[in-house]
């Protein structure tokens, strides 16, 4: 048995307000979005979509806001997870239900908005999408400079850093011409002007979500912005300290590497792995593993998706129609929406719970100890072995025979083992 040092819990920079104060500031930034979310999700106006002209007018009149404020608040509410769209129907998101009582939900909602700043603030007209994307990719370095400076930073200094980072991106993508090249002075000037325009757009966008304030020729992170950048820098540090090299592994190998870790260290590994990848591709990779034949990896993939949180919700919701993933997805969604994990099993039908029992037993049979497989009998919803066997035979899980054979071999009671073997034979031959 080996031991390893655990990294002490990092503390925010000195002067960072406590979470309750940060949450108060986040609530202030999203106040209009919360009002609009409550209006849109109100049962008296089901299906209201404020982007539709008539609903926009109704919302503006009801909330005493201008149409532009309603549209801006609507976008923020969706990006912060305050409302969810199901077709044309707006429903309250779990964060809206927890908004007044859960500071952590508020801060997660604000961080989601902060991450989406480039969607909140429309990019300047007439600029190529590639240039905009490069600016967005360069902004984390700009924010890091602001955070490390612990105060105001002049716009020229930020512009110089943005230009350097954009040039590095060109070089990384092999977009720099081979050999010595003389760039016309006019082209250099145009590039500088473009970077200046994009920096102004980025700073205004970040200011619009409450991440920074703009002064005369300088920018300063707000307490919320300073805290959010610090959190993201810490995520990078956690990723860099991932033990056993799991951060570099594909999802399946990473999950197998975490299989024997206790829940806390396993979640740290998942966070490290996720921090090193774009969230969309990471979620897709985890679901691809979950669709495979290894039941252990299926369960672990959904554990990793719990660490992802809100960004994974639409994708997880989309797989509830896939029989092998349905029980896992339903449990994930129940916990995501605030159900106590001990009560989450109640969302499963008897058939879904039986399918999950067989799938979990398959994971134990493939990777666990025989004693654990015997103890797994106690978790079945049926209560008796004969009832369990009847429903397991009817459920149609592709691993039913292997699970029953393994259980019969492991169980110390000869009579029960015989009944389980008989059930396995009946499933294998198609008998009753």
Short mmCIF file of C-alpha atoms in Angstrom, two decimals, residues 80-411:
data_model
loop_
_atom_site.label_atom_id
_atom_site.label_comp_id
_atom_site.label_asym_id
_atom_site.label_seq_id
_atom_site.Cartn_x
_atom_site.Cartn_y
_atom_site.Cartn_z
CA UNK A 80 -25.99 31.23 -16.29
CA UNK A 81 -28.29 28.19 -16.16
CA UNK A 82 -31.19 30.08 -14.59
CA UNK A 83 -33.61 28.85 -17.23
CA UNK A 84 -33.67 25.85 -19.53
CA UNK A 85 -35.39 25.62 -22.88
CA UNK A 86 -37.41 22.52 -23.70
CA UNK A 87 -38.54 23.19 -27.24
CA UNK A 88 -40.25 26.57 -27.03
CA UNK A 89 -41.00 26.22 -23.32
CA UNK A 90 -38.90 27.98 -20.71
CA UNK A 91 -38.50 26.10 -17.44
CA UNK A 92 -36.66 27.15 -14.29
CA UNK A 93 -33.16 25.75 -14.05
CA UNK A 94 -32.00 24.23 -10.77
CA UNK A 95 -29.87 27.31 -10.07
CA UNK A 96 -32.94 29.53 -10.15
CA UNK A 97 -34.63 27.33 -7.56
CA UNK A 98 -31.54 27.48 -5.35
CA UNK A 99 -30.70 31.13 -6.04
CA UNK A 100 -31.75 32.69 -2.73
CA UNK A 101 -30.35 29.97 -0.46
CA UNK A 102 -27.26 28.47 -2.12
CA UNK A 103 -24.25 30.77 -2.51
CA UNK A 104 -22.23 28.11 -4.31
CA UNK A 105 -24.98 27.74 -6.95
CA UNK A 106 -24.95 31.51 -7.44
CA UNK A 107 -21.18 31.59 -7.89
CA UNK A 108 -21.26 28.67 -10.32
CA UNK A 109 -23.94 30.47 -12.31
CA UNK A 110 -21.88 33.64 -12.45
CA UNK A 111 -18.75 31.73 -13.49
CA UNK A 112 -20.75 30.15 -16.33
CA UNK A 113 -21.67 33.68 -17.45
CA UNK A 114 -18.06 34.82 -17.05
CA UNK A 115 -16.87 31.94 -19.24
CA UNK A 116 -19.41 32.99 -21.89
CA UNK A 117 -18.48 36.68 -21.96
CA UNK A 118 -17.79 36.56 -25.71
CA UNK A 119 -21.38 35.42 -26.31
CA UNK A 120 -22.86 38.13 -24.10
CA UNK A 121 -21.09 40.98 -25.89
CA UNK A 122 -21.40 40.87 -29.68
CA UNK A 123 -18.08 41.10 -31.54
CA UNK A 124 -17.40 44.15 -33.73
CA UNK A 125 -18.85 44.08 -37.24
CA UNK A 126 -16.65 43.33 -40.19
CA UNK A 127 -14.02 41.27 -38.36
CA UNK A 128 -13.21 37.75 -39.47
CA UNK A 129 -14.32 34.98 -37.13
CA UNK A 130 -10.74 33.67 -36.97
CA UNK A 131 -9.45 36.94 -35.56
CA UNK A 132 -12.25 37.02 -32.99
CA UNK A 133 -11.50 33.42 -31.96
CA UNK A 134 -7.81 34.25 -31.55
CA UNK A 135 -8.67 37.18 -29.29
CA UNK A 136 -10.93 34.99 -27.17
CA UNK A 137 -8.14 32.41 -26.89
CA UNK A 138 -5.67 35.12 -25.86
CA UNK A 139 -7.89 36.70 -23.18
CA UNK A 140 -6.91 34.23 -20.38
CA UNK A 141 -3.35 35.60 -20.54
CA UNK A 142 -4.73 39.13 -20.31
CA UNK A 143 -6.79 38.15 -17.28
CA UNK A 144 -3.79 36.43 -15.68
CA UNK A 145 -1.78 39.65 -15.98
CA UNK A 146 -4.60 41.59 -14.37
CA UNK A 147 -4.86 39.05 -11.56
CA UNK A 148 -1.14 38.88 -10.89
CA UNK A 149 -0.82 42.68 -10.94
CA UNK A 150 -3.37 42.94 -8.11
CA UNK A 151 -4.49 46.35 -9.32
CA UNK A 152 -5.00 48.53 -12.36
CA UNK A 153 -3.10 47.68 -15.56
CA UNK A 154 -2.76 50.13 -18.42
CA UNK A 155 -4.45 49.36 -21.71
CA UNK A 156 -1.13 49.64 -23.67
CA UNK A 157 0.37 46.90 -21.47
CA UNK A 158 -2.66 44.68 -22.04
CA UNK A 159 -2.55 45.41 -25.77
CA UNK A 160 1.11 44.42 -25.93
CA UNK A 161 0.35 41.12 -24.20
CA UNK A 162 -2.63 40.43 -26.46
CA UNK A 163 -0.50 41.05 -29.56
CA UNK A 164 2.22 38.72 -28.28
CA UNK A 165 -0.24 35.95 -27.54
CA UNK A 166 -1.94 36.24 -30.94
CA UNK A 167 1.49 36.05 -32.61
CA UNK A 168 2.26 32.92 -30.58
CA UNK A 169 -0.99 31.36 -31.73
CA UNK A 170 -0.04 32.05 -35.36
CA UNK A 171 3.34 30.44 -34.76
CA UNK A 172 1.84 27.39 -33.05
CA UNK A 173 -0.40 26.91 -36.08
CA UNK A 174 2.50 27.30 -38.48
CA UNK A 175 1.02 30.45 -39.95
CA UNK A 176 4.35 32.31 -39.91
CA UNK A 177 5.98 32.36 -43.40
CA UNK A 178 9.24 30.43 -43.72
CA UNK A 179 12.40 32.51 -43.95
CA UNK A 180 12.89 36.27 -43.47
CA UNK A 181 9.89 38.28 -44.53
CA UNK A 182 9.38 42.01 -44.54
CA UNK A 183 5.87 42.95 -43.60
CA UNK A 184 4.64 46.22 -45.09
CA UNK A 185 4.26 49.01 -42.57
CA UNK A 186 0.61 49.33 -43.52
CA UNK A 187 -0.01 45.67 -42.65
CA UNK A 188 1.70 46.07 -39.28
CA UNK A 189 -0.47 49.09 -38.57
CA UNK A 190 -3.62 47.26 -39.58
CA UNK A 191 -2.73 44.34 -37.29
CA UNK A 192 -2.13 46.71 -34.37
CA UNK A 193 -5.41 48.50 -35.04
CA UNK A 194 -7.26 45.18 -35.18
CA UNK A 195 -5.74 44.03 -31.89
CA UNK A 196 -6.67 47.33 -30.28
CA UNK A 197 -10.26 46.99 -31.50
CA UNK A 198 -10.47 43.40 -30.26
CA UNK A 199 -8.96 44.31 -26.89
CA UNK A 200 -11.53 47.07 -26.42
CA UNK A 201 -14.28 44.58 -27.28
CA UNK A 202 -12.92 41.98 -24.85
CA UNK A 203 -12.53 44.46 -21.99
CA UNK A 204 -16.05 45.81 -22.55
CA UNK A 205 -17.43 42.26 -22.66
CA UNK A 206 -15.69 41.29 -19.42
CA UNK A 207 -16.86 44.51 -17.80
CA UNK A 208 -20.44 43.78 -18.88
CA UNK A 209 -20.46 40.53 -16.88
CA UNK A 210 -18.93 42.15 -13.81
CA UNK A 211 -15.42 40.72 -14.13
CA UNK A 212 -13.57 44.03 -14.37
CA UNK A 213 -13.95 47.79 -14.30
CA UNK A 214 -12.64 50.19 -16.91
CA UNK A 215 -11.01 53.51 -16.07
CA UNK A 216 -9.26 56.17 -18.12
CA UNK A 217 -6.76 54.05 -20.02
CA UNK A 218 -6.62 51.17 -17.55
CA UNK A 219 -8.55 48.10 -16.38
CA UNK A 220 -8.93 46.48 -12.95
CA UNK A 221 -10.42 43.14 -11.98
CA UNK A 222 -13.42 43.27 -9.68
CA UNK A 223 -13.36 41.03 -6.58
CA UNK A 224 -15.52 38.56 -8.53
CA UNK A 225 -13.21 38.63 -11.53
CA UNK A 226 -10.10 38.33 -9.38
CA UNK A 227 -11.56 35.31 -7.58
CA UNK A 228 -12.68 33.62 -10.82
CA UNK A 229 -9.26 34.00 -12.47
CA UNK A 230 -7.58 32.67 -9.33
CA UNK A 231 -9.89 29.63 -9.36
CA UNK A 232 -9.01 28.88 -12.98
CA UNK A 233 -5.27 29.26 -12.32
CA UNK A 234 -5.65 26.82 -9.43
CA UNK A 235 -7.36 24.34 -11.77
CA UNK A 236 -4.34 24.52 -14.04
CA UNK A 237 -2.06 23.86 -11.04
CA UNK A 238 -4.18 20.86 -10.03
CA UNK A 239 -3.97 19.52 -13.58
CA UNK A 240 -0.20 19.93 -13.58
CA UNK A 241 0.04 17.88 -10.35
CA UNK A 242 -2.11 14.98 -11.54
CA UNK A 243 -0.44 11.81 -10.18
CA UNK A 244 0.37 8.79 -12.33
CA UNK A 245 0.09 10.80 -15.55
CA UNK A 246 -3.68 10.33 -15.83
CA UNK A 247 -4.05 13.83 -17.24
CA UNK A 248 -2.35 12.70 -20.44
CA UNK A 249 -4.38 9.52 -20.89
CA UNK A 250 -7.50 8.98 -23.00
CA UNK A 251 -10.72 8.81 -21.01
CA UNK A 252 -10.85 5.01 -20.71
CA UNK A 253 -7.29 4.72 -19.37
CA UNK A 254 -7.81 7.68 -17.03
CA UNK A 255 -10.97 6.09 -15.58
CA UNK A 256 -9.24 2.74 -15.09
CA UNK A 257 -6.41 4.59 -13.36
CA UNK A 258 -8.95 6.06 -10.95
CA UNK A 259 -10.89 2.83 -10.37
CA UNK A 260 -9.16 1.93 -7.09
CA UNK A 261 -8.98 5.47 -5.71
CA UNK A 262 -11.30 6.60 -2.95
CA UNK A 263 -13.96 9.16 -4.03
CA UNK A 264 -12.05 12.29 -2.99
CA UNK A 265 -8.77 11.56 -4.83
CA UNK A 266 -10.75 10.20 -7.80
CA UNK A 267 -12.67 13.47 -8.12
CA UNK A 268 -9.36 15.36 -7.98
CA UNK A 269 -8.12 13.23 -10.87
CA UNK A 270 -11.28 13.86 -12.86
CA UNK A 271 -10.94 17.62 -12.29
CA UNK A 272 -7.31 17.55 -13.39
CA UNK A 273 -8.14 15.57 -16.54
CA UNK A 274 -11.07 17.85 -17.38
CA UNK A 275 -9.10 21.05 -16.76
CA UNK A 276 -6.66 20.05 -19.49
CA UNK A 277 -9.35 19.66 -22.19
CA UNK A 278 -12.15 21.64 -23.83
CA UNK A 279 -15.27 20.71 -21.90
CA UNK A 280 -17.27 19.71 -25.00
CA UNK A 281 -14.73 17.20 -26.28
CA UNK A 282 -14.13 15.86 -22.75
CA UNK A 283 -17.85 15.18 -22.24
CA UNK A 284 -18.10 13.52 -25.66
CA UNK A 285 -15.10 11.30 -24.87
CA UNK A 286 -16.56 10.25 -21.52
CA UNK A 287 -19.92 9.36 -23.10
CA UNK A 288 -18.17 7.37 -25.82
CA UNK A 289 -16.54 5.31 -23.06
CA UNK A 290 -19.88 4.95 -21.28
CA UNK A 291 -21.39 3.44 -24.43
CA UNK A 292 -18.75 0.72 -24.49
CA UNK A 293 -19.02 -2.81 -23.11
CA UNK A 294 -17.15 -2.26 -19.83
CA UNK A 295 -19.75 -1.63 -17.14
CA UNK A 296 -17.14 -0.37 -14.67
CA UNK A 297 -16.06 2.35 -17.08
CA UNK A 298 -19.71 3.24 -17.68
CA UNK A 299 -20.26 3.96 -14.01
CA UNK A 300 -16.95 5.81 -13.65
CA UNK A 301 -17.67 7.92 -16.73
CA UNK A 302 -20.83 9.24 -15.09
CA UNK A 303 -18.90 9.90 -11.88
CA UNK A 304 -16.52 12.05 -13.92
CA UNK A 305 -19.49 13.78 -15.56
CA UNK A 306 -20.70 14.74 -12.08
CA UNK A 307 -17.52 16.77 -11.73
CA UNK A 308 -18.26 18.50 -15.07
CA UNK A 309 -21.61 19.72 -13.74
CA UNK A 310 -23.74 22.18 -15.71
CA UNK A 311 -21.92 22.02 -19.08
CA UNK A 312 -22.69 18.28 -19.26
CA UNK A 313 -26.41 18.63 -18.48
CA UNK A 314 -27.79 18.96 -22.05
CA UNK A 315 -25.73 16.02 -23.30
CA UNK A 316 -26.64 13.80 -20.36
CA UNK A 317 -30.30 14.69 -20.82
CA UNK A 318 -30.04 13.67 -24.48
CA UNK A 319 -28.95 10.09 -23.67
CA UNK A 320 -31.87 9.12 -21.40
CA UNK A 321 -33.43 7.36 -24.40
CA UNK A 322 -30.43 4.99 -24.67
CA UNK A 323 -31.28 1.93 -22.58
CA UNK A 324 -27.76 1.13 -21.31
CA UNK A 325 -27.19 4.75 -20.24
CA UNK A 326 -30.70 5.62 -19.07
CA UNK A 327 -30.38 4.65 -15.37
CA UNK A 328 -27.05 6.44 -15.05
CA UNK A 329 -28.37 9.54 -16.83
CA UNK A 330 -31.53 9.67 -14.70
CA UNK A 331 -29.52 9.44 -11.48
CA UNK A 332 -27.09 12.10 -12.73
CA UNK A 333 -29.93 14.47 -13.59
CA UNK A 334 -31.70 13.88 -10.27
CA UNK A 335 -28.56 14.74 -8.29
CA UNK A 336 -27.81 17.67 -10.59
CA UNK A 337 -31.28 19.07 -9.89
CA UNK A 338 -30.75 18.89 -6.14
CA UNK A 339 -32.01 15.45 -5.09
CA UNK A 340 -30.09 13.93 -2.20
CA UNK A 341 -27.86 11.13 -3.61
CA UNK A 342 -29.36 8.72 -1.05
CA UNK A 343 -32.84 9.39 -2.47
CA UNK A 344 -31.88 9.59 -6.15
CA UNK A 345 -32.64 5.89 -6.72
CA UNK A 346 -36.32 6.74 -6.33
CA UNK A 347 -36.34 8.27 -9.83
CA UNK A 348 -35.71 4.84 -11.39
CA UNK A 349 -38.50 2.48 -12.31
CA UNK A 350 -38.22 -1.11 -11.06
CA UNK A 351 -37.03 -2.23 -14.50
CA UNK A 352 -34.40 0.54 -14.68
CA UNK A 353 -33.18 -0.28 -11.16
CA UNK A 354 -32.89 -3.95 -12.11
CA UNK A 355 -30.96 -3.12 -15.26
CA UNK A 356 -28.59 -0.98 -13.19
CA UNK A 357 -28.19 -3.81 -10.67
CA UNK A 358 -27.14 -6.21 -13.44
CA UNK A 359 -24.81 -3.62 -14.98
CA UNK A 360 -23.16 -2.92 -11.63
CA UNK A 361 -22.86 -6.67 -10.98
CA UNK A 362 -21.13 -7.01 -14.35
CA UNK A 363 -18.62 -4.36 -13.30
CA UNK A 364 -17.97 -6.21 -10.03
CA UNK A 365 -17.67 -9.56 -11.80
CA UNK A 366 -15.14 -8.13 -14.26
CA UNK A 367 -13.07 -6.05 -11.87
CA UNK A 368 -14.06 -6.73 -8.27
CA UNK A 369 -13.80 -9.41 -5.61
CA UNK A 370 -16.16 -12.37 -5.27
CA UNK A 371 -17.26 -11.29 -1.79
CA UNK A 372 -18.31 -7.92 -3.16
CA UNK A 373 -20.47 -9.63 -5.78
CA UNK A 374 -22.25 -11.64 -3.07
CA UNK A 375 -22.82 -8.48 -0.99
CA UNK A 376 -24.22 -6.80 -4.11
CA UNK A 377 -27.30 -9.02 -3.70
CA UNK A 378 -28.37 -6.86 -0.75
CA UNK A 379 -28.70 -3.78 -2.97
CA UNK A 380 -31.36 -5.31 -5.23
CA UNK A 381 -34.76 -3.64 -5.00
CA UNK A 382 -36.62 -6.96 -5.14
CA UNK A 383 -35.84 -7.97 -1.57
CA UNK A 384 -35.72 -11.72 -2.23
CA UNK A 385 -33.46 -13.76 -4.49
CA UNK A 386 -36.36 -15.58 -6.30
CA UNK A 387 -37.99 -12.24 -7.16
CA UNK A 388 -34.66 -10.82 -8.28
CA UNK A 389 -33.99 -13.81 -10.53
CA UNK A 390 -37.46 -13.57 -12.09
CA UNK A 391 -36.98 -9.90 -12.98
CA UNK A 392 -33.35 -10.25 -14.01
CA UNK A 393 -34.34 -12.97 -16.49
CA UNK A 394 -36.97 -10.65 -17.99
CA UNK A 395 -34.88 -7.50 -18.16
CA UNK A 396 -32.83 -8.45 -21.23
CA UNK A 397 -29.45 -7.18 -20.10
CA UNK A 398 -26.75 -8.60 -22.40
CA UNK A 399 -24.54 -9.58 -19.43
CA UNK A 400 -27.25 -11.39 -17.46
CA UNK A 401 -25.88 -14.90 -18.03
CA UNK A 402 -22.29 -13.97 -17.12
CA UNK A 403 -23.45 -12.14 -14.00
CA UNK A 404 -25.58 -15.06 -12.78
CA UNK A 405 -22.84 -17.61 -13.47
CA UNK A 406 -20.31 -15.49 -11.56
CA UNK A 407 -22.76 -15.02 -8.67
CA UNK A 408 -23.48 -18.75 -8.50
CA UNK A 409 -19.77 -19.51 -8.39
CA UNK A 410 -19.17 -16.97 -5.65
CA UNK A 411 -22.12 -17.61 -3.32
#
